[in-house]
Amino acid sequence: MNKKIIMLVGDWNYPKMVYQSLESEFNVDKIIVDNGISTSKLIKRRIKKLGFIRVLGQLLFRVVAVSYINATSKKRIQEILIKNNIKEVDFDREKTVEIASINSDEGRQLLKKLNPDIVVIVTTRILSKKTLECVNAKFINIHAGITPLYRGLHGAYWALINNDKDNCGVTVHLVDEGIDTGNILYQENITDSITHKDNFMTYTFLQLAKALPLLKKSIRDIQLKSLKTKVNTKEQISNDLYYHPTLWFYLYNRWVHGIK
């Protein structure tokens, strides 16, 4: 039985690639674009949590290192996308609606009106418990890391930093009000896909290539009422929450340990 699928996304290339992949097999009924938290507010939150020096290092990393990595990785990224038939297709504007926050009354009213069976979440803010409980739907997320060990950002990179290749991968999971703590649906390792040409930015696309078949499988499981999950217990969930590296941390590990 087909289920009503909507997407909750941020407006950049990665969610558009997920949309294109899903549309090849399923009908995505609606795309809700959450405009997200402002950069200034996000920086203030990070400074309060992590301290000024560390956040400054993260900003320098994004301005200096990420700009360089992006510029030198275009060919490798295209190789990954072509090999895995991943395309960036813009959202169908007739299906798309933008909101300031999915956690607002407006956002919850929209979810109730749409009344989906499945909500696919791609690069958005953390959903509140009130939002998750406003409709009887399965909320599914692609997480760029193996949970519950690598919660937060850039899980593949941090697994390599920790010399933990067994947990260098991607997770498709149900969403709860925690940060990447929801029950696991499927996981896949990407270590066998990493080459000498890969780096901080290309890991994301290797993860996406592994995750898209798992996401589709999860949706089919829901349609067939055969969904099985692995529960993350409190004891299993790591207290560590990963963010962007600082510029000096990244450069040190690139030059000394060869982790790009």
Coordinates of C-alpha atoms in Angstrom, one line a residue:
M1 CA 0.0 0.0 0.0
N2 CA 1.4 3.4 -1.0
K3 CA 1.9 5.8 1.8
K4 CA 1.8 9.6 1.6
I5 CA 5.3 10.9 1.6
I6 CA 6.5 14.5 2.2
M7 CA 10.0 15.9 2.6
L8 CA 11.2 18.4 5.2
V9 CA 14.4 20.0 3.9
G10 CA 16.9 22.8 3.8
D11 CA 17.3 24.6 0.5
W12 CA 20.6 23.4 -0.9
N13 CA 22.0 20.7 -3.2
Y14 CA 22.0 17.7 -0.9
P15 CA 18.2 17.5 -0.3
K16 CA 17.6 18.0 -4.0
M17 CA 19.6 14.9 -4.7
V18 CA 17.6 13.0 -2.2
Y19 CA 14.4 14.3 -3.8
Q20 CA 15.5 13.2 -7.2
S21 CA 16.3 9.7 -6.0
L22 CA 13.0 9.3 -4.2
E23 CA 11.0 10.6 -7.1
S24 CA 12.4 7.9 -9.3
E25 CA 10.5 5.3 -7.3
F26 CA 7.9 7.1 -5.1
N27 CA 5.7 10.1 -5.3
V28 CA 6.7 12.9 -3.0
D29 CA 3.5 14.7 -2.2
K30 CA 4.9 17.9 -0.7
I31 CA 8.3 19.5 0.1
I32 CA 8.5 21.8 3.1
V33 CA 11.6 24.0 3.0
D34 CA 12.5 25.1 6.5
N35 CA 14.5 28.4 6.3
G36 CA 16.5 27.3 9.3
I37 CA 18.2 29.2 12.1
S38 CA 20.0 32.4 11.2
T39 CA 23.8 32.2 11.0
S40 CA 24.3 34.8 13.7
K41 CA 22.0 33.0 16.1
L42 CA 23.7 29.7 15.4
I43 CA 27.1 31.2 16.0
K44 CA 26.0 32.7 19.3
R45 CA 24.6 29.3 20.4
R46 CA 27.9 27.6 19.5
I47 CA 30.0 30.2 21.3
K48 CA 27.9 29.7 24.5
K49 CA 28.3 25.9 24.2
L50 CA 31.9 25.5 22.9
G51 CA 33.6 28.8 23.6
F52 CA 34.8 31.7 21.4
I53 CA 38.2 30.3 20.4
R54 CA 36.9 26.9 19.2
V55 CA 34.0 28.5 17.3
L56 CA 36.5 31.0 15.7
G57 CA 38.6 28.0 14.6
Q58 CA 35.5 26.4 13.1
L59 CA 34.6 29.5 11.2
L60 CA 38.2 29.8 9.9
F61 CA 38.0 26.2 8.8
R62 CA 34.8 26.8 6.9
V63 CA 36.1 30.0 5.2
V64 CA 39.6 28.8 4.4
A65 CA 39.8 25.0 4.3
V66 CA 36.3 24.2 3.0
S67 CA 36.6 26.8 0.2
Y68 CA 39.8 25.1 -0.9
I69 CA 38.5 21.6 -0.5
N70 CA 35.4 22.4 -2.5
A71 CA 37.4 24.0 -5.3
T72 CA 39.7 21.0 -5.6
S73 CA 37.0 18.2 -5.2
K74 CA 34.6 19.0 -8.0
K75 CA 35.9 16.3 -10.3
R76 CA 35.8 13.6 -7.6
I77 CA 32.3 14.6 -6.5
Q78 CA 31.1 14.4 -10.1
E79 CA 32.6 10.9 -10.3
I80 CA 30.7 9.8 -7.3
L81 CA 27.4 11.3 -8.5
I82 CA 27.7 9.8 -12.0
K83 CA 28.8 6.4 -10.7
N84 CA 25.7 6.2 -8.4
N85 CA 23.3 7.9 -10.8
I86 CA 22.7 10.8 -8.3
K87 CA 21.5 14.0 -9.9
E88 CA 20.7 17.4 -8.5
V89 CA 17.1 18.2 -9.7
D90 CA 15.4 21.3 -8.4
F91 CA 12.3 20.8 -6.2
D92 CA 9.0 20.9 -8.0
R93 CA 7.9 24.4 -7.1
E94 CA 4.2 23.4 -7.3
K95 CA 4.9 20.9 -4.5
T96 CA 7.1 23.2 -2.5
V97 CA 6.2 25.5 0.4
E98 CA 8.6 27.6 2.6
I99 CA 8.2 28.2 6.3
A100 CA 10.2 30.0 8.9
S101 CA 10.3 27.1 11.3
I102 CA 8.7 23.6 11.3
N103 CA 8.6 23.9 15.1
S104 CA 6.3 26.9 15.0
D105 CA 2.5 26.8 15.2
E106 CA 2.4 27.4 11.5
G107 CA 4.7 24.5 10.8
R108 CA 2.7 22.1 12.9
Q109 CA -0.6 23.3 11.3
L110 CA 0.9 22.6 7.9
L111 CA 1.9 19.1 9.0
K112 CA -1.6 18.4 10.3
K113 CA -3.1 19.6 7.1
L114 CA -0.9 17.4 4.9
N115 CA -1.4 14.5 7.3
P116 CA 1.6 12.4 5.9
D117 CA 2.4 8.8 6.6
I118 CA 6.1 9.3 6.1
V119 CA 8.2 12.5 6.6
V120 CA 11.7 12.3 5.1
I121 CA 14.0 14.8 6.8
V122 CA 17.1 16.1 5.1
T123 CA 19.4 18.7 6.7
T124 CA 17.0 20.6 8.9
R125 CA 16.8 21.9 12.5
I126 CA 16.1 19.5 15.4
L127 CA 12.4 18.8 15.6
S128 CA 10.6 19.4 18.9
K129 CA 8.7 16.6 20.6
K130 CA 5.5 18.7 20.1
T131 CA 6.2 18.8 16.3
L132 CA 7.0 15.1 16.1
E133 CA 3.7 14.2 17.9
C134 CA 1.4 16.5 16.0
V135 CA 0.9 13.9 13.2
N136 CA 0.8 10.1 13.2
A137 CA 3.8 9.7 10.8
K138 CA 7.1 8.0 10.6
F139 CA 9.9 10.7 10.6
I140 CA 13.0 9.3 8.8
N141 CA 16.4 10.9 8.6
I142 CA 19.7 10.2 6.8
H143 CA 22.5 10.8 9.2
A144 CA 26.1 11.3 7.9
G145 CA 27.6 9.0 10.6
I146 CA 27.1 5.7 12.5
T147 CA 24.8 6.3 15.4
P148 CA 24.7 6.3 18.3
L149 CA 28.6 6.7 18.4
Y150 CA 28.9 9.6 15.9
R151 CA 26.1 12.0 16.5
G152 CA 26.2 15.6 15.1
L153 CA 28.2 16.5 12.0
H154 CA 30.6 14.8 9.7
G155 CA 30.6 11.3 11.3
A156 CA 32.8 9.7 8.6
Y157 CA 35.6 12.3 9.1
W158 CA 35.5 11.9 12.9
A159 CA 35.5 8.1 12.7
L160 CA 38.7 8.3 10.6
I161 CA 40.2 10.8 13.0
N162 CA 39.5 8.2 15.8
N163 CA 40.9 5.4 13.7
D164 CA 37.5 3.8 13.9
K165 CA 37.0 2.5 10.3
D166 CA 34.4 0.0 11.4
N167 CA 32.1 2.9 12.3
C168 CA 32.9 5.1 9.3
G169 CA 29.5 5.2 7.5
V170 CA 25.9 6.3 7.4
T171 CA 22.7 5.7 9.2
V172 CA 19.0 5.8 8.2
H173 CA 17.0 6.2 11.4
L174 CA 13.7 7.2 12.9
V175 CA 13.7 10.7 14.4
D176 CA 13.0 11.5 18.0
E177 CA 13.4 14.7 20.0
G178 CA 17.1 14.0 20.6
I179 CA 20.1 14.7 18.4
D180 CA 20.6 11.6 16.2
T181 CA 19.3 9.3 18.9
G182 CA 16.3 7.7 17.2
N183 CA 15.9 4.0 16.5
I184 CA 18.2 2.7 13.7
L185 CA 16.6 1.3 10.5
Y186 CA 19.7 0.6 8.4
Q187 CA 23.5 1.4 8.5
E188 CA 26.2 1.0 5.9
N189 CA 30.0 1.4 6.1
I190 CA 31.7 3.5 3.4
T191 CA 35.4 2.5 4.1
D192 CA 35.5 0.3 1.0
S193 CA 34.5 3.3 -1.2
I194 CA 37.1 5.7 0.1
T195 CA 40.1 6.4 -2.2
H196 CA 43.2 8.6 -2.1
K197 CA 41.1 11.3 -3.9
D198 CA 38.5 11.6 -1.1
N199 CA 38.4 14.2 1.6
F200 CA 36.2 16.0 4.2
M201 CA 33.7 17.1 1.5
T202 CA 33.6 14.0 -0.7
Y203 CA 32.9 11.7 2.3
T204 CA 29.4 13.3 2.4
F205 CA 28.6 12.1 -1.2
L206 CA 30.0 8.6 -0.5
Q207 CA 27.6 8.5 2.4
L208 CA 24.7 9.7 0.3
A209 CA 25.4 7.0 -2.3
K210 CA 25.2 4.3 0.4
A211 CA 22.2 5.9 2.2
L212 CA 19.8 6.4 -0.7
P213 CA 19.1 2.7 -1.3
L214 CA 18.7 2.3 2.5
L215 CA 16.2 5.2 2.6
K216 CA 14.2 3.6 -0.2
K217 CA 14.3 0.3 1.6
S218 CA 13.0 1.9 4.7
I219 CA 10.0 3.4 2.9
R220 CA 9.2 0.1 1.3
D221 CA 9.3 -1.5 4.7
I222 CA 6.8 1.0 6.0
Q223 CA 4.5 0.4 3.0
L224 CA 4.7 -3.4 3.5
K225 CA 4.3 -3.0 7.3
S226 CA 7.6 -4.9 7.8
L227 CA 9.6 -2.1 9.4
K228 CA 12.1 -3.3 12.0
T229 CA 14.2 -1.1 14.2
K230 CA 17.2 -1.3 16.5
V231 CA 16.6 0.6 19.7
N232 CA 19.3 3.0 21.0
T233 CA 19.4 2.6 24.8
K234 CA 20.7 5.4 27.0
E235 CA 23.8 3.3 27.8
Q236 CA 24.7 3.0 24.1
I237 CA 24.3 6.7 23.2
S238 CA 27.6 8.5 23.2
N239 CA 27.8 11.8 25.2
D240 CA 30.0 13.1 22.4
L241 CA 28.4 15.5 19.9
Y242 CA 30.6 16.2 16.9
Y243 CA 30.9 19.6 15.1
H244 CA 33.1 21.1 12.4
P245 CA 36.8 20.8 13.2
T246 CA 38.8 23.9 13.9
L247 CA 41.2 25.0 11.1
W248 CA 44.3 24.1 13.2
F249 CA 42.9 20.7 14.1
Y250 CA 42.1 19.9 10.5
L251 CA 45.5 21.1 9.1
Y252 CA 47.4 19.1 11.8
N253 CA 45.6 15.9 11.1
R254 CA 45.9 16.4 7.3
W255 CA 49.6 17.0 7.4
V256 CA 50.6 14.6 10.2
H257 CA 48.1 11.7 9.8
G258 CA 47.0 12.2 6.2
I259 CA 43.3 12.5 7.0
K260 CA 41.9 14.9 4.5

